[in-house]
Amino acid sequence: MSAPAAARRVVVLGPAHPNKGGIAVHTTELARHLATGGDDVKLVSWASLYPELLYPGQVALPEAAPEVPEFSPTLRPLSWSSPASWWRTGRRIAGADLVVLAHVVPLQVPALLTVLAAMRSVHSRARTVVVAHNVLPHEPGPGDELLVSRLLAAVDGVVVHSEAQAALAHTHGARRVVTADLPPHLPGGPRLAGEAGSRVPRDGGVRLLSLGVVREYKGLDLLLEALGEVHQRGFDARLTIAGELWGAAGRRVRELASAPGMRGHVDLREGYVPASAIPALMAAHDAVVLPYRSGTASQNALLAFAHGLPVLATRVGSFPAQVRDGVDGLLVEPGSAAALAQGLLRLGGGGLTSLRENVQAPDLQAPWDAYLGAVDEAALGGTAAAPPGGKALAVLKRGAEHALWARVGVQRRAGEQLAARKLTAAPAARPVPSGVPRTGVLHDAAEVADALAQTKRLHLPAHPDAPKNWDALGAVAAVLTLADDGSRTARVLDAGSARYSPVLPWLRLYGLGRTRGDLAGINLEFGATVHRDGVEFRRGDVTDTGLPDASLDAVTCMSVIEHGVPIAGFLTETARILRPGGVLALSTDYDQSPPDTTGVTAYGAPVKIFSPADLRDLVALAARVGLDLVGELTDDVLAHPERPVHWKRTGLDYTFVLLTFVRR
């Protein structure tokens, strides 16, 4: 029960509210998710983002109409026209542990390079990551490649949103590139309820929607040409173009939309679309069309799915990963009006209805877990391995956490979809772990290897510290016996939890945690409450949880009590919160002849390795508070021919013991 660890200091620098658009929303939500994960985050943004001459659209939103809630604290010291503001900002953020820079356009690169130079002028030790929304602009100009190369070479790592962008980043000097899907940051709130929200069929043609700024690379001219072609074939489709129309691309769209054959079929709604108008706009249409010639990543496909609309998109950027061709949308080749016309025709004859029935609302949390892991991975730069302890280890743990939960979320949802199609067994039918006694000792390296092999057979993400898979399998098996009818409804607390440890993720893969609050972890080192794929992690004391009497079916406690936990207080509290027949699965460090640990400390407490006598005292204490041991602690049970656990930090060799108790 060590004191809470100091939060990591993080600065996110980029466009934010009141700047409009998807990148400003992404930057704001990135700061929010980092803060939710326990970091101490400041969002540093721009008071003046672009010269008006170079940005013909509306740059800022009215304060009364934000696309997402404003993040606090948000500071706005930067101005495109003030190099002094760039330098001052760099010196002010130099004390951070991690600085994440949003790269939007080459015009801002001199400012970002100045910020980095100012940080280094005061010997900043911050890790630096660039989130590159577009490595190079869609319409690059002279000097852009040189500027971008200097920026990417100046930071520890770069996060991009597609493999094509990763290749581009590598060729422009990035030392470490991590590819991550663009996580959802959807404006506008939930879809409308009632008739509009459920999209009851109406008379008339297919209602198509194009949403966002019209630029040449977005291919709206090709879509209008395709629309004219399908009209000639007798297919009735109506298109709404909602957004700002820029430059030559905007003029071309106006020209095509006003052609005689298009009258009554195209509705131009020029101007910025506020977030508050999106639900009604989506509810009034049948499908979203994304006819991009080229692209990197876009939220519009996910936005459509969130509102129940299928998507017609080209095979560029993130669309092939987001749209399931023929399932919840259609994918066609880019740059071709004929291909778009064929896609439009496929929406007829019941095609639209079939696609709409398969649309699923996107998962709004698991992609962010993976994304934060990608940011942490990029922050490691070119280092091969992290030294014990310190900030580098914290970064590794954070990355392991996000990677673990992203894998759990993807694997769980894939399994549920396959089970729904009767292609595989449901999660509850996955075999229960076996081979680890409810009460017993880890004997040797062979048992470690067996446990690791079992995690692979069961498709459970293994703990990187191989011996920890042994006691985790035993604990999970003990919990699953509580729901042997396949209901998977047990309420479980992992006491002294770590967000990257395996018990709760594995239980989630077995189908537990379908009801919010069923799976939770507590630890005094946690800061703000964090949710990972339906599991809650909050700050809490294992000797004083605050939970109601008899409210849990199981408590797990993996390698915690040896770190200074008051044993009597923990057992008494566990007995109070467990229902009669509930289970405590407890593991700890053990040796039949413990090594001398005098003067050895870890996590702020003396290191303890339990002896046979210590375990018997613990079992007797548990019995006095109503917790009965499953099995017996005989000399044979407590013997072990090897010491398969090595704690590199202390140089100690020992083993683990797993004890399972039932609440009387």
XYZ file of C-alpha atoms in Angstrom:
664
model
C 0.000 0.000 0.000
C 2.546 2.531 -1.145
C 1.756 6.196 -1.622
C 0.218 7.224 -4.949
C 2.800 7.577 -7.703
C 3.349 11.046 -9.115
C 1.292 11.629 -12.250
C 3.157 11.918 -15.538
C 3.238 15.526 -16.774
C 1.997 15.696 -20.363
C 1.597 18.630 -22.747
C -0.547 18.273 -25.861
C 0.093 21.081 -28.339
C -2.212 21.688 -31.286
C -5.479 23.217 -32.493
C -8.316 23.041 -29.963
C -11.688 24.659 -29.362
C -12.602 27.337 -30.389
C -10.766 26.199 -33.566
C -13.158 24.118 -35.642
C -12.730 20.870 -37.497
C -11.776 17.261 -36.881
C -8.136 17.887 -35.955
C -9.089 20.382 -33.239
C -11.585 17.860 -31.873
C -8.966 15.078 -32.015
C -6.401 17.166 -30.119
C -8.938 18.065 -27.444
C -10.089 14.467 -27.024
C -6.492 13.193 -26.952
C -5.807 15.489 -23.997
C -9.005 14.342 -22.306
C -8.251 10.625 -22.695
C -4.673 11.056 -21.449
C -6.009 12.855 -18.378
C -8.613 10.143 -17.793
C -5.763 7.625 -17.810
C -4.148 9.399 -14.852
C -1.740 11.841 -16.521
C -1.417 15.482 -15.466
C -2.269 17.074 -18.823
C -2.141 20.625 -20.171
C -3.504 21.464 -23.614
C -1.521 24.235 -25.325
C -3.187 25.784 -28.346
C -3.312 28.769 -30.681
C -4.822 32.179 -30.133
C -4.298 32.828 -33.854
C -3.934 29.729 -36.018
C -3.650 30.834 -39.675
C -3.399 34.023 -41.722
C -6.888 34.708 -43.106
C -5.487 34.917 -46.644
C -4.381 31.259 -46.568
C -7.495 29.847 -44.893
C -10.647 30.943 -46.718
C -13.065 29.197 -44.371
C -14.290 29.928 -40.877
C -11.368 29.267 -38.486
C -13.054 29.506 -35.101
C -16.433 28.470 -33.743
C -18.681 30.661 -31.623
C -18.031 29.852 -27.966
C -21.698 28.887 -27.634
C -21.367 26.140 -30.261
C -18.391 23.866 -29.408
C -18.005 20.567 -31.236
C -16.867 18.912 -27.990
C -16.597 20.162 -24.405
C -13.551 22.334 -23.820
C -10.646 20.650 -22.046
C -9.363 22.268 -18.866
C -6.720 23.541 -18.598
C -6.393 24.841 -22.161
C -3.803 27.576 -22.690
C -3.600 29.634 -25.898
C -0.241 31.408 -25.994
C 0.621 30.700 -29.653
C 0.162 32.977 -32.652
C 1.180 32.193 -36.226
C 2.554 35.749 -36.565
C 4.631 35.834 -33.341
C 7.854 33.778 -33.255
C 8.409 35.148 -29.747
C 5.288 33.281 -28.623
C 6.726 30.047 -30.045
C 9.965 30.434 -28.063
C 8.244 31.416 -24.815
C 5.904 28.446 -25.094
C 8.778 26.007 -25.596
C 10.559 27.204 -22.468
C 7.347 27.069 -20.417
C 6.588 23.441 -21.291
C 10.177 22.189 -20.975
C 9.504 20.561 -17.595
C 6.967 18.090 -19.001
C 7.674 14.359 -19.181
C 5.952 13.989 -22.565
C 5.093 16.582 -25.228
C 2.722 15.593 -28.060
C 2.710 17.939 -31.076
C -0.123 17.917 -33.617
C 1.284 18.349 -37.127
C -1.427 19.775 -39.369
C 0.217 21.741 -42.219
C 3.824 22.696 -43.088
C 2.943 26.347 -42.423
C 3.055 25.549 -38.689
C 6.311 23.561 -38.776
C 8.602 26.572 -38.083
C 6.576 27.223 -34.931
C 6.854 23.604 -33.786
C 10.606 23.514 -34.493
C 11.025 26.701 -32.477
C 9.075 25.197 -29.571
C 11.376 22.154 -29.613
C 14.509 24.306 -29.805
C 13.347 26.398 -26.855
C 12.703 23.267 -24.801
C 16.219 22.003 -25.500
C 17.753 25.373 -24.665
C 16.855 24.695 -21.035
C 17.941 21.017 -21.230
C 14.430 19.565 -21.283
C 14.291 15.792 -20.773
C 10.764 15.490 -22.171
C 9.952 12.765 -24.645
C 8.510 14.256 -27.835
C 5.949 12.781 -30.238
C 4.430 14.212 -33.411
C 0.907 13.156 -34.324
C 0.961 13.582 -38.111
C -2.579 13.926 -39.441
C -1.055 14.380 -42.903
C 2.699 13.909 -43.266
C 2.483 16.067 -46.394
C -0.516 18.145 -47.470
C -2.986 16.819 -50.012
C -1.815 19.602 -52.324
C 1.908 20.057 -51.399
C 3.805 23.211 -52.177
C 7.507 24.090 -52.582
C 9.535 23.631 -49.420
C 6.948 21.437 -47.699
C 9.063 18.276 -47.828
C 12.113 20.005 -46.333
C 10.121 21.476 -43.446
C 8.377 18.201 -42.652
C 11.641 16.238 -42.769
C 13.201 18.562 -40.213
C 10.220 18.248 -37.881
C 9.992 14.455 -38.003
C 13.735 14.078 -37.459
C 13.592 16.384 -34.420
C 11.293 14.226 -32.255
C 11.492 10.818 -30.603
C 8.597 9.312 -32.520
C 5.744 9.898 -34.937
C 2.170 8.575 -34.872
C 0.365 8.253 -38.219
C -3.041 6.888 -39.216
C -2.309 4.604 -42.182
C 0.466 2.403 -43.546
C 0.885 4.716 -46.535
C 1.492 7.636 -44.191
C 3.938 5.509 -42.184
C 6.002 4.874 -45.308
C 5.942 8.593 -46.062
C 7.076 9.450 -42.538
C 9.980 6.995 -42.742
C 11.173 8.533 -46.008
C 11.025 11.989 -44.442
C 13.377 11.385 -41.536
C 11.241 9.927 -38.729
C 13.303 7.796 -36.337
C 10.349 5.800 -34.995
C 6.917 5.556 -36.631
C 3.864 3.930 -35.052
C 0.691 3.379 -37.067
C -2.634 3.609 -35.229
C -6.204 3.795 -36.460
C -7.691 7.245 -35.982
C -9.857 6.895 -32.853
C -13.435 8.176 -32.879
C -14.040 11.768 -31.813
C -17.512 12.295 -33.137
C -19.267 15.666 -32.880
C -22.987 16.154 -32.595
C -24.036 13.753 -29.849
C -26.237 10.674 -30.263
C -28.608 9.940 -33.132
C -32.157 11.227 -32.897
C -34.822 9.012 -31.394
C -38.215 8.296 -32.870
C -39.208 8.183 -36.531
C -36.345 10.365 -37.833
C -33.745 8.583 -35.789
C -34.932 5.104 -36.774
C -35.104 6.228 -40.406
C -38.549 4.849 -41.336
C -38.691 4.393 -45.171
C -40.174 7.351 -46.991
C -41.339 7.972 -50.523
C -38.820 9.243 -53.056
C -35.272 8.432 -54.101
C -32.212 7.484 -52.084
C -31.109 10.452 -49.985
C -27.333 10.856 -50.022
C -25.247 13.119 -47.791
C -21.749 14.592 -48.264
C -20.537 16.387 -45.163
C -17.527 18.696 -44.709
C -15.312 21.160 -46.509
C -15.325 20.689 -50.288
C -11.783 20.418 -51.654
C -10.430 18.908 -54.844
C -9.088 15.717 -53.224
C -12.530 14.888 -51.790
C -13.905 14.116 -55.274
C -17.327 15.801 -55.068
C -17.112 16.672 -58.765
C -16.769 12.956 -59.574
C -19.767 12.174 -57.385
C -21.890 14.753 -59.220
C -20.840 13.291 -62.566
C -21.788 9.823 -61.279
C -25.124 11.158 -60.061
C -25.893 12.502 -63.533
C -25.027 9.118 -65.042
C -27.336 7.089 -62.776
C -30.184 9.528 -63.355
C -29.932 8.731 -67.057
C -30.363 5.060 -66.124
C -33.555 5.850 -64.211
C -32.097 5.593 -60.688
C -33.548 8.277 -58.416
C -30.920 9.621 -55.999
C -30.800 13.003 -54.272
C -27.607 14.496 -52.861
C -27.116 17.037 -50.090
C -23.691 18.721 -49.996
C -23.328 20.343 -46.570
C -20.132 22.285 -45.867
C -17.847 25.084 -46.963
C -16.973 25.234 -50.669
C -13.341 26.212 -51.200
C -11.634 27.705 -54.245
C -11.694 26.085 -57.676
C -13.140 22.837 -56.283
C -16.055 24.748 -54.801
C -16.700 26.620 -58.028
C -16.679 23.349 -59.993
C -19.204 21.795 -57.591
C -21.506 24.808 -57.896
C -21.291 24.580 -61.678
C -22.126 20.866 -61.809
C -24.884 21.141 -59.203
C -26.646 23.887 -61.143
C -26.622 22.025 -64.478
C -30.132 21.568 -65.934
C -30.212 17.799 -65.426
C -29.315 18.137 -61.733
C -32.035 20.537 -60.662
C -34.097 19.079 -57.867
C -31.511 16.376 -57.252
C -28.769 18.392 -55.509
C -29.164 20.542 -52.400
C -26.175 22.815 -51.697
C -26.042 23.865 -48.048
C -22.995 26.099 -48.076
C -21.235 27.034 -44.871
C -19.898 25.344 -41.778
C -22.181 22.668 -40.301
C -22.336 23.083 -36.505
C -22.189 19.952 -34.383
C -25.683 20.585 -33.045
C -27.113 20.262 -36.579
C -25.519 16.881 -37.342
C -28.095 14.509 -35.748
C -31.028 16.032 -37.647
C -29.007 16.166 -40.868
C -28.057 12.503 -40.563
C -31.625 11.500 -39.714
C -32.890 13.119 -42.927
C -30.662 10.975 -45.179
C -30.185 7.325 -46.075
C -26.437 7.017 -46.712
C -23.206 9.026 -46.478
C -20.988 9.245 -49.576
C -17.204 9.716 -49.316
C -15.885 9.929 -52.916
C -12.295 10.907 -52.033
C -9.616 10.832 -54.727
C -7.018 10.462 -51.967
C -6.986 10.593 -48.203
C -5.322 9.619 -44.950
C -7.957 9.324 -42.221
C -11.492 10.584 -41.762
C -14.145 10.378 -39.058
C -17.094 10.621 -41.416
C -17.557 6.879 -41.932
C -17.681 6.292 -38.164
C -19.944 9.328 -37.788
C -22.351 7.806 -40.307
C -22.345 4.468 -38.465
C -23.007 6.221 -35.152
C -26.199 7.582 -36.707
C -27.244 4.313 -38.330
C -26.290 5.185 -41.925
C -24.355 2.953 -44.331
C -21.465 4.429 -46.320
C -20.384 4.526 -49.950
C -16.647 5.295 -49.957
C -13.552 4.942 -52.100
C -10.663 2.636 -51.206
C -8.376 5.319 -49.778
C -7.008 6.211 -46.344
C -8.850 4.731 -43.391
C -12.041 3.794 -45.262
C -11.075 0.168 -46.128
C -10.464 -0.493 -42.416
C -13.680 1.198 -41.311
C -16.189 0.068 -43.963
C -17.085 -3.609 -44.436
C -17.680 -3.822 -48.164
C -21.092 -5.306 -48.871
C -21.936 -5.484 -45.147
C -22.385 -1.960 -43.748
C -21.210 -0.034 -46.793
C -19.730 -0.176 -50.261
C -16.149 0.444 -51.364
C -15.226 1.507 -54.910
C -12.011 2.477 -56.639
C -10.979 6.144 -56.272
C -10.796 8.734 -59.029
C -13.559 7.236 -61.159
C -17.045 8.650 -61.765
C -17.982 5.328 -63.386
C -17.003 3.373 -60.241
C -19.048 5.746 -58.089
C -22.005 5.336 -60.444
C -21.820 1.555 -60.061
C -21.730 1.987 -56.295
C -24.815 4.213 -56.380
C -26.699 1.660 -58.469
C -25.845 -1.048 -55.892
C -27.806 0.983 -53.335
C -30.962 0.240 -55.297
C -33.021 -2.938 -55.373
C -32.931 -3.485 -51.611
C -29.186 -2.968 -51.334
C -29.580 0.064 -49.096
C -31.927 -1.771 -46.726
C -29.527 -4.706 -46.370
C -26.565 -2.452 -45.644
C -28.516 -0.398 -43.129
C -29.514 -3.508 -41.176
C -25.830 -4.388 -40.663
C -24.673 -0.972 -39.446
C -23.330 -1.114 -35.896
C -22.539 1.820 -33.646
C -18.736 2.187 -33.349
C -16.898 1.368 -30.128
C -15.841 4.744 -28.767
C -13.385 3.571 -26.073
C -11.261 0.599 -27.209
C -9.750 2.507 -30.178
C -8.628 5.229 -27.783
C -6.956 2.647 -25.537
C -4.966 1.426 -28.536
C -4.208 4.974 -29.619
C -2.774 6.032 -26.269
C -0.610 2.928 -26.376
C 0.658 4.012 -29.801
C 1.564 7.461 -28.463
C 3.498 5.880 -25.598
C 5.234 3.480 -27.975
C 6.273 6.373 -30.220
C 7.620 8.228 -27.179
C 10.215 5.499 -26.644
C 12.025 6.712 -29.749
C 15.068 4.654 -30.704
C 15.733 3.182 -27.276
C 16.110 -0.588 -27.306
C 15.050 -1.222 -23.718
C 14.039 0.730 -20.664
C 16.125 0.701 -17.488
C 14.517 -0.551 -14.262
C 12.135 1.967 -12.716
C 11.777 5.604 -13.637
C 9.773 7.282 -16.366
C 10.822 4.941 -19.148
C 9.384 1.983 -17.233
C 6.199 3.957 -16.625
C 5.929 4.545 -20.373
C 6.429 0.826 -21.041
C 3.743 -0.092 -18.515
C 1.327 2.425 -19.998
C 1.982 1.084 -23.474
C 1.510 -2.514 -22.275
C -1.767 -1.532 -20.637
C -3.238 0.090 -23.737
C -2.028 -2.689 -26.042
C -3.526 -5.334 -23.733
C -6.958 -3.743 -23.506
C -7.068 -2.933 -27.212
C -6.384 -6.614 -27.942
C -9.045 -7.701 -25.447
C -11.639 -5.407 -26.984
C -10.917 -6.490 -30.551
C -10.784 -10.201 -29.650
C -13.941 -10.067 -27.552
C -16.018 -8.280 -30.194
C -14.727 -10.548 -32.962
C -15.640 -13.611 -30.919
C -19.118 -12.276 -30.206
C -19.728 -11.541 -33.891
C -18.566 -15.014 -34.943
C -20.685 -16.607 -32.231
C -23.697 -14.617 -33.422
C -23.145 -16.075 -36.893
C -22.693 -19.530 -35.341
C -19.149 -19.749 -36.700
C -17.542 -20.365 -33.322
C -18.426 -21.009 -29.690
C -19.694 -18.257 -27.431
C -17.253 -16.805 -24.833
C -18.915 -18.837 -22.075
C -18.017 -22.061 -23.945
C -14.252 -21.331 -23.855
C -12.607 -24.084 -21.736
C -11.907 -23.101 -18.136
C -8.172 -22.986 -17.316
C -6.906 -26.207 -15.754
C -3.782 -27.665 -14.216
C -3.236 -25.060 -11.460
C -4.426 -26.279 -8.022
C -6.838 -24.051 -6.091
C -4.306 -24.138 -3.289
C -0.743 -24.981 -4.206
C 2.785 -23.894 -5.042
C 4.494 -23.190 -8.362
C 7.003 -26.029 -8.436
C 9.383 -25.476 -11.334
C 10.128 -23.914 -14.715
C 8.177 -26.686 -16.463
C 4.969 -25.488 -14.795
C 5.752 -21.940 -15.924
C 6.104 -23.196 -19.504
C 2.876 -25.201 -19.209
C 0.978 -22.135 -17.989
C 2.328 -20.011 -20.824
C 1.354 -22.683 -23.361
C -2.151 -22.827 -21.891
C -2.659 -19.074 -22.340
C -1.855 -19.543 -26.026
C -4.271 -22.479 -26.397
C -7.026 -20.466 -24.729
C -6.189 -17.323 -26.749
C -5.588 -15.290 -23.581
C -3.042 -12.431 -23.788
C -0.083 -13.684 -21.753
C 1.534 -11.675 -18.979
C 5.070 -10.670 -20.063
C 6.428 -11.952 -16.715
C 5.940 -15.644 -17.536
C 5.503 -17.043 -13.954
C 2.561 -14.653 -13.363
C 0.484 -16.608 -15.871
C 0.470 -19.567 -13.474
C -1.342 -17.919 -10.563
C -3.539 -15.839 -12.908
C -4.838 -19.027 -14.554
C -5.602 -20.513 -11.146
C -7.410 -17.386 -9.981
C -9.493 -17.149 -13.156
C -10.418 -20.834 -12.884
C -11.530 -20.299 -9.277
C -13.752 -17.378 -10.289
C -15.273 -19.185 -13.263
C -16.419 -22.089 -11.079
C -18.849 -19.615 -9.480
C -20.731 -19.381 -12.788
C -20.490 -22.957 -14.029
C -23.983 -22.639 -15.533
C -22.492 -20.434 -18.248
C -24.254 -17.274 -17.032
C -20.972 -15.416 -16.470
C -22.582 -12.902 -14.115
C -20.121 -12.899 -11.196
C -19.179 -9.583 -9.570
C -15.398 -9.570 -9.089
C -12.927 -7.187 -7.446
C -9.185 -7.367 -8.195
C -7.617 -5.984 -5.008
C -4.335 -4.110 -5.469
C -4.875 -4.324 -9.199
C -2.657 -3.162 -12.051
C -4.356 -2.180 -15.321
C -1.913 -4.332 -17.309
C -2.252 -7.480 -15.157
C -4.136 -10.415 -16.705
C -6.955 -11.493 -14.356
C -9.597 -8.908 -15.282
C -8.822 -8.914 -19.030
C -9.071 -12.702 -19.080
C -12.374 -12.673 -17.185
C -13.647 -10.153 -19.723
C -12.731 -12.542 -22.540
C -14.652 -15.282 -20.730
C -17.774 -13.148 -20.983
C -17.862 -11.582 -17.511
C -18.408 -7.856 -17.139
C -21.430 -7.518 -19.394
C -23.081 -5.370 -16.703
C -21.271 -2.171 -15.738
C -19.551 -2.561 -12.374
C -19.301 -6.359 -12.447
C -15.510 -6.226 -12.920
C -13.395 -3.699 -11.023
C -9.857 -3.144 -9.794
C -8.671 -0.938 -6.942
C -5.249 0.335 -5.971
C -4.012 3.245 -3.874
C -1.677 4.181 -6.733
C -4.555 4.912 -9.128
C -5.563 8.509 -9.734
C -8.760 9.289 -11.619
C -11.141 6.411 -12.321
C -10.398 4.714 -15.656
C -12.566 2.335 -17.690
C -11.063 -0.302 -19.964
C -13.514 -2.311 -22.107
C -16.194 -2.240 -19.419
C -13.822 -2.777 -16.471
C -13.521 -0.021 -13.861
C -10.177 0.852 -12.232
C -10.398 3.277 -9.325
C -8.366 4.448 -6.386
C -9.133 2.325 -3.362
C -7.727 0.709 -0.206
C -7.887 -3.092 -0.037
C -8.481 -2.820 3.733
C -11.317 -0.282 3.363
C -13.023 -0.634 -0.021
C -16.234 1.225 0.767
C -18.273 -1.562 -0.882
C -21.531 -2.884 0.645
C -21.586 -6.022 2.763
C -21.830 -9.328 0.834
C -21.842 -7.452 -2.489
C -19.195 -9.500 -4.363
C -18.963 -13.031 -5.693
C -15.171 -13.097 -5.841
C -12.038 -11.180 -4.863
C -8.677 -11.772 -6.492
C -5.412 -10.442 -5.080
C -2.328 -11.257 -7.119
C 1.144 -10.612 -5.632
C 0.015 -7.705 -3.467
C 0.044 -8.627 0.230
C 3.848 -9.030 0.332
C 4.198 -5.252 -0.217
C 3.305 -4.077 3.280
C -0.453 -4.757 3.237
C -1.969 -5.198 6.741
C -3.005 -8.842 6.411
C -5.658 -8.836 9.156
C -7.313 -5.727 7.747
C -7.336 -7.104 4.226
C -8.815 -10.478 5.214
C -11.455 -8.887 7.450
C -12.536 -6.486 4.699
C -12.599 -9.278 2.109
C -14.780 -11.453 4.330
C -17.174 -8.518 4.804
C -17.682 -7.767 1.088
C -17.907 -11.403 -0.104
C -21.294 -13.134 -0.161
C -21.568 -16.542 1.544
C -19.997 -19.032 -0.862
C -17.933 -16.298 -2.497
C -14.299 -16.913 -3.345
C -10.993 -15.224 -2.518
C -8.089 -16.204 -4.805
C -4.861 -14.928 -3.282
C -1.284 -15.296 -4.521
C 1.931 -14.104 -2.949
C 5.709 -14.610 -2.925
C 6.713 -17.790 -1.109
C 9.643 -20.074 -0.362
C 9.911 -23.149 1.851
C 13.209 -21.660 3.089
C 12.901 -17.902 2.376
C 16.062 -15.953 1.537
C 17.154 -13.151 3.846
C 15.391 -9.926 2.842
C 16.692 -7.728 5.655
C 17.018 -4.143 4.361
C 15.471 -5.002 0.964
C 12.617 -2.671 -0.016
C 10.352 -2.259 -3.033
C 7.408 0.058 -3.733
C 8.076 1.898 -0.471
C 7.862 -1.155 1.820
C 10.156 -3.948 3.048
C 10.181 -7.001 0.789
C 8.566 -10.070 2.364
C 8.713 -13.646 1.103
C 6.250 -15.838 3.004
C 7.426 -19.005 4.766
C 5.305 -22.120 5.506
C 4.740 -20.820 9.045
C 3.635 -17.418 7.676
C 1.115 -19.103 5.395
C -0.334 -21.234 8.196
C -0.739 -18.109 10.339
C -2.507 -16.389 7.424
C -4.872 -19.333 6.932
C -5.711 -19.403 10.645
C -6.422 -15.662 10.611
C -8.647 -16.088 7.542
C -10.621 -18.840 9.285
C -11.286 -16.562 12.256
C -12.994 -14.001 9.960
C -15.029 -16.590 8.038
C -12.755 -17.525 5.096
C -12.108 -21.264 4.798
C -9.159 -22.578 2.785
C -9.855 -24.892 -0.151
C -7.435 -27.798 0.428
C -4.713 -28.165 3.050
C -1.214 -26.770 3.580
C 0.610 -30.056 4.108
C 4.379 -30.307 3.880
C 4.016 -32.008 0.485
C 1.838 -29.196 -0.836
C 4.312 -26.552 0.326
C 7.436 -28.242 -1.079
C 8.991 -27.098 -4.370
C 12.093 -28.564 -6.054
C 13.003 -25.307 -7.860
C 12.797 -21.554 -7.400
C 11.324 -20.595 -10.790
C 10.780 -16.895 -9.967
C 13.649 -14.422 -10.206
C 13.095 -10.797 -9.185
C 15.818 -8.964 -11.063
C 15.293 -5.732 -9.135
C 16.220 -7.379 -5.810
C 18.273 -10.358 -7.020
C 15.978 -12.734 -5.119
C 14.933 -16.242 -6.215
C 11.753 -17.855 -4.810
C 8.345 -19.085 -6.050
C 4.602 -18.294 -5.842
C 1.804 -19.775 -3.786
C -1.901 -19.637 -4.676
C -4.451 -19.857 -1.863
C -8.192 -20.124 -2.529
C -10.724 -19.415 0.234
C -14.519 -19.721 0.359
C -16.641 -17.352 2.461
C -18.371 -19.379 5.151
